[in-house]
Short mmCIF file of C-alpha atoms in Angstrom, two decimals:
data_model
loop_
_atom_site.label_atom_id
_atom_site.label_comp_id
_atom_site.label_asym_id
_atom_site.label_seq_id
_atom_site.Cartn_x
_atom_site.Cartn_y
_atom_site.Cartn_z
CA UNK A 1 169.58 -68.50 -71.45
CA UNK A 2 165.85 -68.91 -71.07
CA UNK A 3 163.89 -71.48 -73.07
CA UNK A 4 160.14 -71.67 -73.41
CA UNK A 5 159.12 -75.19 -74.37
CA UNK A 6 155.52 -75.82 -75.45
CA UNK A 7 154.34 -73.45 -72.76
CA UNK A 8 150.56 -73.24 -72.36
CA UNK A 9 148.29 -71.69 -69.81
CA UNK A 10 144.58 -72.27 -69.51
CA UNK A 11 142.13 -71.13 -66.93
CA UNK A 12 139.26 -73.50 -66.29
CA UNK A 13 136.48 -73.21 -68.79
CA UNK A 14 138.09 -70.66 -71.06
CA UNK A 15 140.30 -70.89 -74.06
CA UNK A 16 144.04 -70.88 -73.67
CA UNK A 17 145.59 -67.64 -72.44
CA UNK A 18 148.95 -68.85 -73.68
CA UNK A 19 149.08 -71.55 -76.34
CA UNK A 20 152.09 -73.73 -77.09
CA UNK A 21 154.75 -71.04 -76.95
CA UNK A 22 158.28 -71.97 -78.02
CA UNK A 23 161.30 -69.72 -78.18
CA UNK A 24 164.70 -69.08 -76.66
CA UNK A 25 166.24 -65.99 -75.18
CA UNK A 26 169.99 -65.51 -75.27
CA UNK A 27 171.90 -64.26 -72.27
CA UNK A 28 172.15 -60.46 -72.05
CA UNK A 29 169.33 -59.80 -74.51
CA UNK A 30 166.29 -57.61 -74.09
CA UNK A 31 163.30 -59.51 -75.43
CA UNK A 32 160.04 -57.60 -75.59
CA UNK A 33 156.67 -59.34 -75.48
CA UNK A 34 154.52 -57.15 -77.69
CA UNK A 35 150.82 -57.31 -78.48
CA UNK A 36 147.40 -55.89 -77.71
CA UNK A 37 145.88 -56.26 -74.27
CA UNK A 38 144.62 -59.76 -73.60
CA UNK A 39 147.14 -61.39 -75.94
CA UNK A 40 148.75 -63.29 -73.07
CA UNK A 41 152.02 -61.37 -72.90
CA UNK A 42 151.76 -60.51 -69.21
CA UNK A 43 150.64 -64.02 -68.33
CA UNK A 44 153.63 -65.41 -70.21
CA UNK A 45 155.97 -63.06 -68.34
CA UNK A 46 154.52 -63.92 -64.95
CA UNK A 47 154.96 -67.62 -65.62
CA UNK A 48 158.72 -67.10 -65.58
CA UNK A 49 158.79 -66.26 -61.85
CA UNK A 50 155.82 -68.51 -61.24
CA UNK A 51 153.39 -65.79 -60.26
CA UNK A 52 151.26 -67.68 -62.78
CA UNK A 53 151.27 -71.44 -62.89
CA UNK A 54 152.28 -73.23 -66.04
CA UNK A 55 149.51 -75.53 -67.28
CA UNK A 56 151.59 -77.38 -69.86
CA UNK A 57 155.17 -77.32 -71.04
CA UNK A 58 158.15 -75.91 -69.22
CA UNK A 59 160.36 -72.88 -68.87
CA UNK A 60 164.08 -73.44 -68.41
CA UNK A 61 166.60 -70.94 -67.11
CA UNK A 62 170.12 -72.12 -67.92
CA UNK A 63 168.77 -75.61 -68.55
CA UNK A 64 167.14 -75.72 -65.12
CA UNK A 65 163.39 -76.30 -65.17
CA UNK A 66 161.91 -73.53 -63.04
CA UNK A 67 159.08 -75.85 -62.03
CA UNK A 68 161.59 -77.85 -60.01
CA UNK A 69 162.90 -74.86 -58.08
CA UNK A 70 161.59 -73.44 -54.83
CA UNK A 71 159.38 -70.57 -55.95
CA UNK A 72 160.48 -68.17 -53.21
CA UNK A 73 164.15 -68.68 -54.03
CA UNK A 74 163.40 -68.45 -57.74
CA UNK A 75 161.69 -65.07 -57.32
CA UNK A 76 164.54 -63.69 -55.27
CA UNK A 77 166.88 -64.53 -58.12
CA UNK A 78 164.73 -62.77 -60.71
CA UNK A 79 164.32 -58.99 -60.77
CA UNK A 80 160.71 -57.90 -61.10
CA UNK A 81 159.45 -54.48 -62.14
CA UNK A 82 155.76 -53.62 -62.53
CA UNK A 83 153.96 -50.73 -64.11
CA UNK A 84 153.03 -48.59 -61.15
CA UNK A 85 152.81 -48.58 -57.42
CA UNK A 86 155.19 -51.47 -57.14
CA UNK A 87 157.07 -49.70 -54.37
CA UNK A 88 155.92 -50.43 -50.83
CA UNK A 89 154.42 -47.19 -49.51
CA UNK A 90 155.18 -48.05 -45.89
CA UNK A 91 158.90 -48.43 -46.52
CA UNK A 92 161.34 -45.63 -47.22
CA UNK A 93 163.43 -45.53 -50.39
CA UNK A 94 166.40 -47.35 -48.94
CA UNK A 95 164.21 -50.11 -47.49
CA UNK A 96 162.42 -50.46 -50.80
CA UNK A 97 165.61 -50.68 -52.84
CA UNK A 98 167.21 -53.21 -50.53
CA UNK A 99 164.16 -55.40 -49.93
CA UNK A 100 165.50 -58.43 -51.80
CA UNK A 101 168.98 -58.24 -50.20
CA UNK A 102 167.15 -57.93 -46.88
CA UNK A 103 165.08 -61.06 -47.58
CA UNK A 104 168.30 -62.80 -48.55
CA UNK A 105 169.79 -61.85 -45.19
CA UNK A 106 172.59 -59.51 -46.25
CA UNK A 107 174.16 -57.54 -43.41
CA UNK A 108 173.40 -53.85 -42.90
CA UNK A 109 176.62 -52.50 -44.28
CA UNK A 110 176.49 -54.55 -47.45
CA UNK A 111 172.89 -53.48 -48.02
CA UNK A 112 173.69 -49.84 -47.50
CA UNK A 113 176.65 -49.93 -49.85
CA UNK A 114 174.56 -51.62 -52.49
CA UNK A 115 171.88 -48.97 -52.00
CA UNK A 116 174.38 -46.18 -52.58
CA UNK A 117 175.78 -47.90 -55.64
CA UNK A 118 172.35 -48.33 -57.21
CA UNK A 119 171.23 -44.78 -56.53
CA UNK A 120 174.37 -43.49 -58.20
CA UNK A 121 173.51 -45.62 -61.19
CA UNK A 122 170.36 -43.56 -61.75
CA UNK A 123 171.92 -40.29 -60.64
CA UNK A 124 169.90 -39.76 -57.46
CA UNK A 125 171.60 -38.63 -54.27
CA UNK A 126 171.50 -41.67 -51.92
CA UNK A 127 171.58 -39.61 -48.74
CA UNK A 128 168.93 -37.16 -49.82
CA UNK A 129 166.44 -39.88 -50.64
CA UNK A 130 167.11 -42.70 -48.24
CA UNK A 131 164.60 -41.64 -45.56
CA UNK A 132 161.99 -40.40 -47.98
CA UNK A 133 158.90 -42.35 -48.94
CA UNK A 134 157.63 -43.32 -52.38
CA UNK A 135 154.70 -40.87 -52.23
CA UNK A 136 157.16 -38.00 -51.92
CA UNK A 137 158.73 -38.85 -55.28
CA UNK A 138 157.59 -38.07 -58.82
CA UNK A 139 156.23 -40.86 -61.01
CA UNK A 140 159.45 -40.99 -63.00
CA UNK A 141 161.61 -41.21 -59.89
CA UNK A 142 159.40 -43.95 -58.44
CA UNK A 143 159.75 -45.99 -61.60
CA UNK A 144 163.52 -45.61 -61.61
CA UNK A 145 163.62 -46.73 -57.98
CA UNK A 146 161.48 -49.69 -59.06
CA UNK A 147 164.11 -50.60 -61.65
CA UNK A 148 167.06 -50.45 -59.26
CA UNK A 149 165.12 -52.41 -56.66
CA UNK A 150 164.89 -55.21 -59.21
CA UNK A 151 168.64 -54.95 -59.78
CA UNK A 152 169.52 -54.93 -56.08
CA UNK A 153 170.53 -58.54 -55.59
CA UNK A 154 172.19 -58.56 -59.02
CA UNK A 155 169.84 -61.15 -60.54
CA UNK A 156 170.84 -62.52 -63.95
CA UNK A 157 167.25 -62.28 -65.21
CA UNK A 158 164.81 -59.36 -65.03
CA UNK A 159 161.09 -59.34 -65.74
CA UNK A 160 159.54 -56.00 -66.54
CA UNK A 161 155.79 -55.62 -66.94
CA UNK A 162 155.13 -52.39 -68.87
CA UNK A 163 157.59 -50.63 -66.59
CA UNK A 164 157.36 -47.26 -68.31
CA UNK A 165 153.73 -47.47 -69.43
CA UNK A 166 152.32 -45.04 -66.88
CA UNK A 167 154.80 -42.26 -67.54
CA UNK A 168 154.25 -39.28 -69.78
CA UNK A 169 156.00 -39.52 -73.16
CA UNK A 170 158.87 -37.12 -72.46
CA UNK A 171 159.87 -38.73 -69.19
CA UNK A 172 159.31 -42.18 -70.65
CA UNK A 173 161.87 -41.53 -73.39
CA UNK A 174 164.39 -40.22 -70.90
CA UNK A 175 164.00 -43.23 -68.65
CA UNK A 176 164.16 -45.63 -71.60
CA UNK A 177 167.48 -44.07 -72.62
CA UNK A 178 168.76 -44.24 -69.07
CA UNK A 179 167.68 -47.85 -68.82
CA UNK A 180 169.46 -48.80 -72.05
CA UNK A 181 172.54 -47.09 -70.68
CA UNK A 182 172.32 -49.17 -67.49
CA UNK A 183 171.70 -52.33 -69.47
CA UNK A 184 174.90 -51.76 -71.45
CA UNK A 185 176.73 -51.93 -68.12
CA UNK A 186 174.85 -54.71 -66.35
CA UNK A 187 174.00 -56.95 -69.32
CA UNK A 188 170.99 -58.67 -67.80
CA UNK A 189 168.72 -61.04 -69.62
CA UNK A 190 165.54 -59.03 -69.74
CA UNK A 191 161.99 -60.05 -70.57
CA UNK A 192 159.88 -56.98 -71.04
CA UNK A 193 156.15 -56.59 -71.69
CA UNK A 194 154.95 -53.69 -73.80
CA UNK A 195 152.02 -52.74 -75.99
CA UNK A 196 153.95 -49.88 -77.57
CA UNK A 197 155.55 -50.76 -80.89
CA UNK A 198 157.88 -47.75 -80.78
CA UNK A 199 159.12 -48.73 -77.34
CA UNK A 200 159.72 -52.26 -78.58
CA UNK A 201 161.66 -51.09 -81.65
CA UNK A 202 163.78 -48.81 -79.52
CA UNK A 203 164.52 -51.16 -76.62
CA UNK A 204 164.38 -54.71 -77.92
CA UNK A 205 167.09 -56.97 -79.20
CA UNK A 206 164.26 -59.28 -80.17
CA UNK A 207 160.51 -58.95 -80.22
CA UNK A 208 157.95 -61.64 -79.47
CA UNK A 209 154.80 -60.46 -81.21
CA UNK A 210 151.72 -62.15 -79.76
CA UNK A 211 148.05 -62.54 -80.47
CA UNK A 212 145.48 -64.64 -78.59
CA UNK A 213 148.16 -66.45 -76.63
CA UNK A 214 150.20 -67.42 -79.65
CA UNK A 215 153.43 -66.10 -81.09
CA UNK A 216 152.85 -64.41 -84.42
CA UNK A 217 156.49 -63.60 -85.02
CA UNK A 218 159.77 -63.77 -83.12
CA UNK A 219 162.71 -61.78 -84.43
CA UNK A 220 164.78 -58.64 -84.27
CA UNK A 221 162.90 -55.35 -84.63
CA UNK A 222 164.51 -54.84 -88.01
CA UNK A 223 163.53 -58.33 -89.10
CA UNK A 224 159.91 -57.83 -88.12
CA UNK A 225 159.71 -54.43 -89.80
CA UNK A 226 161.25 -55.62 -93.04
CA UNK A 227 159.65 -59.06 -93.21
CA UNK A 228 156.37 -59.09 -91.36
CA UNK A 229 155.47 -62.75 -91.38
CA UNK A 230 151.74 -62.36 -91.88
CA UNK A 231 148.90 -59.93 -92.32
CA UNK A 232 148.41 -59.56 -88.58
CA UNK A 233 152.01 -58.62 -87.92
CA UNK A 234 152.12 -56.07 -90.69
CA UNK A 235 148.88 -54.57 -89.47
CA UNK A 236 150.12 -54.42 -85.91
CA UNK A 237 153.39 -52.71 -86.75
CA UNK A 238 151.57 -50.26 -89.01
CA UNK A 239 151.82 -48.93 -92.56
CA UNK A 240 154.71 -46.73 -91.56
CA UNK A 241 156.94 -49.72 -90.94
CA UNK A 242 159.55 -48.41 -93.38
CA UNK A 243 159.72 -45.14 -91.50
CA UNK A 244 159.91 -47.01 -88.21
CA UNK A 245 162.71 -49.06 -89.63
CA UNK A 246 164.64 -45.89 -90.38
CA UNK A 247 164.79 -45.20 -86.65
CA UNK A 248 167.01 -48.27 -86.35
CA UNK A 249 169.52 -46.98 -88.89
CA UNK A 250 171.93 -44.07 -88.79
CA UNK A 251 173.37 -41.76 -91.44
CA UNK A 252 176.69 -43.55 -90.92
CA UNK A 253 175.12 -46.84 -92.01
CA UNK A 254 173.62 -45.20 -95.07
CA UNK A 255 176.97 -43.62 -95.89
CA UNK A 256 178.68 -46.97 -95.69
CA UNK A 257 176.20 -48.61 -98.06
CA UNK A 258 175.50 -45.98 -100.69
CA UNK A 259 177.52 -42.88 -99.73
CA UNK A 260 176.41 -39.29 -99.28
CA UNK A 261 176.08 -36.61 -101.93
CA UNK A 262 178.66 -33.90 -102.50
CA UNK A 263 178.12 -30.57 -100.89
CA UNK A 264 176.91 -27.78 -103.12
CA UNK A 265 179.09 -24.86 -102.03
CA UNK A 266 176.80 -22.33 -103.70
CA UNK A 267 174.00 -23.05 -101.24
CA UNK A 268 174.16 -20.70 -98.28
CA UNK A 269 171.18 -21.86 -96.26
CA UNK A 270 172.31 -25.15 -94.74
CA UNK A 271 171.94 -27.15 -91.54
CA UNK A 272 174.32 -29.48 -89.75
CA UNK A 273 173.58 -33.02 -88.64
CA UNK A 274 175.73 -35.59 -86.83
CA UNK A 275 176.57 -38.78 -88.70
CA UNK A 276 175.19 -40.88 -85.82
CA UNK A 277 171.74 -39.30 -86.08
CA UNK A 278 169.11 -41.89 -86.87
CA UNK A 279 167.56 -41.79 -90.30
CA UNK A 280 164.00 -41.33 -89.09
CA UNK A 281 164.81 -38.05 -87.39
CA UNK A 282 166.99 -37.06 -90.33
CA UNK A 283 164.15 -37.70 -92.75
CA UNK A 284 161.79 -35.70 -90.56
CA UNK A 285 164.25 -32.85 -90.64
CA UNK A 286 164.49 -33.05 -94.43
CA UNK A 287 160.70 -33.12 -94.77
CA UNK A 288 160.40 -30.10 -92.54
CA UNK A 289 162.32 -28.15 -95.21
CA UNK A 290 164.40 -26.54 -92.51
CA UNK A 291 167.21 -25.63 -94.89
CA UNK A 292 168.19 -25.91 -98.56
CA UNK A 293 170.97 -28.36 -97.73
CA UNK A 294 171.65 -30.70 -94.82
CA UNK A 295 175.34 -31.21 -94.17
CA UNK A 296 176.57 -34.31 -92.33
CA UNK A 297 179.57 -34.08 -90.03
CA UNK A 298 181.24 -36.65 -87.82
CA UNK A 299 182.13 -36.52 -84.13
CA UNK A 300 185.28 -34.51 -84.92
CA UNK A 301 183.18 -31.96 -86.78
CA UNK A 302 184.63 -33.03 -90.10
CA UNK A 303 182.21 -32.62 -92.99
CA UNK A 304 181.25 -35.93 -94.60
CA UNK A 305 178.86 -34.74 -97.31
CA UNK A 306 175.22 -33.84 -97.64
CA UNK A 307 172.08 -35.92 -97.23
CA UNK A 308 168.88 -35.68 -99.25
CA UNK A 309 165.46 -37.30 -99.26
CA UNK A 310 166.51 -39.09 -102.41
CA UNK A 311 169.46 -40.71 -100.58
CA UNK A 312 167.18 -41.94 -97.83
CA UNK A 313 164.78 -43.31 -100.40
CA UNK A 314 167.62 -45.10 -102.24
CA UNK A 315 168.82 -46.60 -98.98
CA UNK A 316 165.33 -47.85 -98.13
CA UNK A 317 165.05 -49.45 -101.54
CA UNK A 318 168.32 -51.26 -100.94
CA UNK A 319 167.37 -52.42 -97.43
CA UNK A 320 163.79 -53.42 -98.11
CA UNK A 321 163.93 -54.72 -101.69
CA UNK A 322 167.39 -55.47 -103.01
CA UNK A 323 168.85 -57.11 -99.89
CA UNK A 324 165.85 -59.40 -99.25
CA UNK A 325 165.89 -60.34 -102.94
CA UNK A 326 169.58 -61.17 -102.76
CA UNK A 327 168.98 -63.22 -99.66
CA UNK A 328 166.28 -65.19 -101.48
CA UNK A 329 168.64 -65.78 -104.40
CA UNK A 330 171.28 -67.10 -102.06
CA UNK A 331 168.80 -69.47 -100.43
CA UNK A 332 167.84 -70.81 -103.85
CA UNK A 333 171.47 -71.43 -104.72
CA UNK A 334 172.01 -73.32 -101.50
CA UNK A 335 168.95 -75.43 -102.12
CA UNK B 1 124.90 -26.07 -8.54
CA UNK B 2 126.60 -25.75 -5.21
CA UNK B 3 124.67 -28.72 -4.05
CA UNK B 4 126.01 -30.76 -7.00
CA UNK B 5 129.57 -29.70 -6.30
CA UNK B 6 129.06 -30.72 -2.72
CA UNK B 7 127.83 -34.12 -3.98
CA UNK B 8 130.94 -34.50 -6.09
CA UNK B 9 133.20 -33.51 -3.21
CA UNK B 10 131.70 -36.07 -0.87
CA UNK B 11 131.63 -38.85 -3.48
CA UNK B 12 134.89 -38.08 -5.27
CA UNK B 13 136.80 -41.13 -4.15
CA UNK B 14 133.75 -43.40 -4.74
CA UNK B 15 133.36 -42.07 -8.31
CA UNK B 16 137.08 -42.39 -8.91
CA UNK B 17 137.01 -45.98 -7.70
CA UNK B 18 134.16 -46.84 -10.07
CA UNK B 19 135.96 -45.10 -12.95
CA UNK B 20 139.08 -47.17 -12.37
CA UNK B 21 136.92 -50.30 -12.23
CA UNK B 22 135.29 -49.32 -15.52
CA UNK B 23 138.63 -48.68 -17.19
CA UNK B 24 139.95 -52.02 -15.93
CA UNK B 25 136.98 -53.92 -17.26
CA UNK B 26 136.92 -52.24 -20.66
CA UNK B 27 140.72 -52.17 -20.92
CA UNK B 28 141.18 -55.88 -20.28
CA UNK B 29 138.24 -56.71 -22.54
CA UNK B 30 139.72 -54.66 -25.38
CA UNK B 31 143.16 -56.22 -25.09
CA UNK B 32 141.67 -59.70 -25.28
CA UNK B 33 139.32 -58.60 -28.07
CA UNK B 34 142.18 -57.20 -30.14
CA UNK B 35 144.22 -60.36 -29.80
CA UNK B 36 141.30 -62.56 -30.81
CA UNK B 37 139.70 -60.21 -33.36
CA UNK B 38 142.83 -59.23 -35.27
CA UNK B 39 143.96 -62.87 -35.43
CA UNK B 40 140.57 -64.00 -36.70
CA UNK B 41 140.45 -61.11 -39.17
CA UNK B 42 143.86 -62.01 -40.57
CA UNK B 43 143.03 -65.69 -40.70
CA UNK B 44 139.82 -65.00 -42.58
CA UNK B 45 141.74 -63.31 -45.39
CA UNK B 46 143.16 -66.74 -46.14
CA UNK B 47 139.81 -68.51 -45.94
CA UNK B 48 137.13 -66.87 -48.06
CA UNK B 49 134.41 -69.43 -47.37
CA UNK B 50 134.69 -69.08 -43.65
CA UNK B 51 134.95 -65.29 -43.82
CA UNK B 52 131.34 -64.75 -44.80
CA UNK B 53 130.03 -67.01 -42.07
CA UNK B 54 132.16 -65.51 -39.34
CA UNK B 55 131.38 -61.93 -40.32
CA UNK B 56 127.67 -62.75 -40.39
CA UNK B 57 127.90 -64.38 -36.97
CA UNK B 58 129.75 -61.37 -35.55
CA UNK B 59 127.04 -59.10 -36.97
CA UNK B 60 124.34 -61.17 -35.28
CA UNK B 61 126.22 -60.90 -31.98
CA UNK B 62 126.05 -57.14 -32.20
CA UNK B 63 122.28 -57.17 -32.75
CA UNK B 64 121.65 -58.93 -29.43
CA UNK B 65 120.51 -56.23 -26.98
CA UNK B 66 123.40 -55.69 -24.63
CA UNK B 67 121.37 -56.19 -21.49
CA UNK B 68 120.19 -59.54 -22.86
CA UNK B 69 123.72 -60.65 -23.69
CA UNK B 70 124.85 -59.90 -20.17
CA UNK B 71 121.84 -61.86 -18.90
CA UNK B 72 122.65 -64.83 -21.14
CA UNK B 73 126.12 -64.99 -19.61
CA UNK B 74 124.77 -65.65 -16.13
CA UNK B 75 123.56 -69.29 -16.49
CA UNK B 76 126.67 -70.27 -18.42
CA UNK B 77 129.11 -68.83 -15.97
CA UNK B 78 127.12 -70.10 -13.01
CA UNK B 79 128.45 -73.51 -13.99
CA UNK B 80 131.90 -72.38 -12.88
CA UNK B 81 130.59 -70.29 -10.00
CA UNK B 82 131.21 -67.05 -11.87
CA UNK B 83 127.56 -66.33 -12.72
CA UNK B 84 127.70 -62.66 -11.88
CA UNK B 85 130.50 -60.16 -11.67
CA UNK B 86 133.68 -59.43 -13.58
CA UNK B 87 134.13 -62.58 -15.70
CA UNK B 88 130.76 -62.70 -17.50
CA UNK B 89 130.91 -58.93 -18.08
CA UNK B 90 134.35 -59.27 -19.56
CA UNK B 91 133.25 -62.05 -21.89
CA UNK B 92 130.22 -60.07 -23.04
CA UNK B 93 132.37 -57.05 -23.85
CA UNK B 94 134.90 -59.16 -25.73
CA UNK B 95 132.09 -60.63 -27.83
CA UNK B 96 130.67 -57.19 -28.56
CA UNK B 97 134.01 -55.87 -29.80
CA UNK B 98 134.55 -58.67 -32.26
CA UNK B 99 132.52 -57.33 -35.18
CA UNK B 100 134.26 -53.96 -35.66
CA UNK B 101 137.69 -55.46 -35.08
CA UNK B 102 137.30 -58.56 -37.23
CA UNK B 103 135.51 -56.74 -40.01
CA UNK B 104 137.97 -53.88 -40.21
CA UNK B 105 141.00 -56.15 -40.03
CA UNK B 106 139.60 -58.43 -42.69
CA UNK B 107 138.55 -55.74 -45.13
CA UNK B 108 141.67 -53.62 -44.53
CA UNK B 109 143.94 -56.48 -45.48
CA UNK B 110 141.70 -57.52 -48.35
CA UNK B 111 141.80 -53.98 -49.69
CA UNK B 112 145.55 -53.53 -49.71
CA UNK B 113 146.43 -52.42 -53.24
CA UNK B 114 146.90 -55.58 -55.35
CA UNK B 115 150.00 -54.01 -56.92
CA UNK B 116 151.74 -54.14 -53.52
CA UNK B 117 150.77 -57.79 -53.09
CA UNK B 118 152.03 -58.56 -56.56
CA UNK B 119 155.29 -56.76 -55.86
CA UNK B 120 155.65 -58.53 -52.51
CA UNK B 121 155.21 -61.91 -54.18
CA UNK B 122 157.44 -60.87 -57.04
CA UNK B 123 160.40 -59.99 -54.81
CA UNK B 124 160.06 -63.39 -53.15
CA UNK B 125 158.32 -62.72 -49.85
CA UNK B 126 156.85 -65.69 -48.05
CA UNK B 127 153.21 -65.51 -46.97
CA UNK B 128 154.17 -64.43 -43.46
CA UNK B 129 156.71 -61.86 -44.60
CA UNK B 130 154.15 -60.36 -46.92
CA UNK B 131 151.68 -60.12 -44.07
CA UNK B 132 154.06 -58.52 -41.60
CA UNK B 133 156.01 -56.27 -43.94
CA UNK B 134 153.37 -55.19 -46.43
CA UNK B 135 149.78 -56.09 -45.61
CA UNK B 136 149.53 -55.20 -41.92
CA UNK B 137 151.46 -51.90 -42.15
CA UNK B 138 149.30 -50.77 -45.03
CA UNK B 139 146.09 -51.95 -43.36
CA UNK B 140 146.95 -50.44 -39.98
CA UNK B 141 144.91 -47.21 -40.16
CA UNK B 142 141.73 -49.15 -40.93
CA UNK B 143 142.44 -51.82 -38.30
CA UNK B 144 143.00 -49.07 -35.74
CA UNK B 145 139.75 -47.40 -36.73
CA UNK B 146 137.98 -50.67 -35.95
CA UNK B 147 139.67 -50.87 -32.58
CA UNK B 148 138.63 -47.32 -31.78
CA UNK B 149 135.03 -48.10 -32.63
CA UNK B 150 135.21 -51.15 -30.37
CA UNK B 151 136.65 -49.16 -27.46
CA UNK B 152 134.01 -46.44 -27.62
CA UNK B 153 131.31 -49.08 -27.96
CA UNK B 154 132.66 -50.97 -24.96
CA UNK B 155 132.91 -47.94 -22.71
CA UNK B 156 129.22 -47.32 -23.34
CA UNK B 157 128.08 -50.91 -23.06
CA UNK B 158 130.28 -51.39 -20.02
CA UNK B 159 127.62 -49.44 -18.13
CA UNK B 160 125.30 -52.43 -18.41
CA UNK B 161 127.88 -54.56 -16.58
CA UNK B 162 126.67 -52.95 -13.38
CA UNK B 163 123.43 -54.91 -13.73
CA UNK B 164 125.29 -58.20 -13.33
CA UNK B 165 127.38 -56.95 -10.48
CA UNK B 166 130.58 -56.16 -12.34
CA UNK B 167 130.70 -52.63 -10.98
CA UNK B 168 132.05 -49.74 -12.97
CA UNK B 169 130.41 -46.44 -13.79
CA UNK B 170 127.12 -48.18 -14.55
CA UNK B 171 126.75 -48.53 -10.78
CA UNK B 172 126.21 -44.78 -10.48
CA UNK B 173 123.48 -44.88 -13.12
CA UNK B 174 121.75 -48.00 -11.77
CA UNK B 175 121.78 -46.62 -8.25
CA UNK B 176 120.62 -43.25 -9.52
CA UNK B 177 117.64 -44.82 -11.23
CA UNK B 178 116.56 -46.93 -8.24
CA UNK B 179 116.99 -44.02 -5.82
CA UNK B 180 115.81 -41.32 -8.26
CA UNK B 181 119.09 -39.62 -7.57
CA UNK B 182 119.62 -37.21 -10.49
CA UNK B 183 123.16 -36.29 -9.47
CA UNK B 184 124.25 -39.88 -9.52
CA UNK B 185 122.77 -40.51 -13.00
CA UNK B 186 124.24 -37.32 -14.45
CA UNK B 187 127.66 -37.97 -12.96
CA UNK B 188 127.74 -41.53 -14.26
CA UNK B 189 126.74 -40.42 -17.75
CA UNK B 190 129.19 -37.53 -17.93
CA UNK B 191 132.14 -39.59 -16.76
CA UNK B 192 131.31 -42.36 -19.26
CA UNK B 193 131.13 -39.82 -22.08
CA UNK B 194 134.40 -38.16 -21.06
CA UNK B 195 136.06 -41.53 -20.83
CA UNK B 196 134.92 -42.40 -24.37
CA UNK B 197 136.13 -39.09 -25.77
CA UNK B 198 139.50 -39.33 -24.04
CA UNK B 199 140.00 -42.96 -25.09
CA UNK B 200 139.16 -42.17 -28.72
CA UNK B 201 141.56 -39.22 -28.77
CA UNK B 202 144.39 -41.19 -27.20
CA UNK B 203 143.86 -44.06 -29.64
CA UNK B 204 143.83 -41.65 -32.56
CA UNK B 205 147.22 -40.35 -31.45
CA UNK B 206 148.52 -43.92 -31.14
CA UNK B 207 147.12 -44.67 -34.59
CA UNK B 208 148.98 -41.69 -36.07
CA UNK B 209 152.19 -42.80 -34.42
CA UNK B 210 151.88 -46.37 -35.63
CA UNK B 211 150.89 -45.46 -39.18
CA UNK B 212 153.96 -45.66 -41.42
CA UNK B 213 154.98 -42.20 -42.57
CA UNK B 214 154.71 -43.13 -46.21
CA UNK B 215 150.98 -43.89 -46.10
CA UNK B 216 149.84 -40.81 -44.24
CA UNK B 217 147.76 -38.54 -46.38
#
């Protein structure tokens, strides 16, 4: 668990880059620091491994104040991934991946085994790449190597500073998926800086939305999309927040809440969709008018029913109006 | 032409002896200059305030006419009975090499991509580890370029050493001038030029070998 307690950062003569930040991160969560450039998100991230000094307040990892730890040892226990060029060009891939184990004094065999393990994690042939250098790899491959380098000494905490920001959109999505897959296995506590709202919605368990060094809202992506706390937040996440929210929900969830419609057997022109498809893509498909009817089936290819724009709209109404209203009612009763 | 070849034949061992003397002088001077210059260059990257002063001082050193610098050495080294000869020549050459070596070392390390420095700090390298594992390897081509400049410079300036009795190929030129012996002057000049070209080529090969494979273009 990581706690930020009244954390502030000021450079001499300027206003605060980070101003009285308070929040807690649970173990195994991905928390994304989101905001425009200059909002202090990177500074906040870099304070965790003390690449930036903390002016006021403290950051605790598992109740241990990081200010009291030796900074070199602290950094070796925290994985660190940066946007681009973070690999050392003078070292080959194996040396790059095993740099932290090497600094920690692991023996050769242990390092090599760890290298092989990590390369398999991202589906690259360890032997083919070990003697190659970063400049011989594509941008996407370099970034994946950067990620496994951070994982090498199995640190409980990872810091990632716009790790996928320099990649083109197609590769970025692929690597995001791959990373989520890895995270499901390794369950690290991850602090992640991004300026991309879609990336944050996709990757984050929680989002820290920042402006001018202050937290505007801290919550789950769904929470922020449904209840933006203030004008700034709702502006930042955009007018299409309902549509964005649909990307967090699947047809299966809709089916559970309000059910699907019956299939009209007389319609010939129909398309199939899996029940685990997210609602944003489903809606896009419906809007594209690709067929007269969209039939939902489950993983065993059993037909569940049909989905329509009207269903999606009903579901949104439930999620964004009825449920919040019910929640408010409940709060009143408790009061 | 035949006459010149005859000159070379008669003087071959004399010329060879002077060449070896020249190489010794320049070679030892360069080794000392590298040790001092690279160390100072690296140190300056940790001390910005001093860096400007030292680089300016090294620049001034290089503007002193070489013959004057050799002359200045004489009274100082007379104090330890080394007024003329090898020692003052060596010191003058070491001083002359400092600017290219210090400046290149300093700016090469300063110009290492900040992302690598950030990554090095981020993975928990100590100052020294960062220097040895990241900064120097990535700065090496530029540091070597400085050393090459210094070597070529020294082979040329080493000629002046003959004036203060340190021998070397300058002897051929000095004698040639006083005796209006064209063959002697030409021979001295050609051998100095060849030496510079060979040294630069050899150092370039060394530089390519030392440069980590991943930062070759």
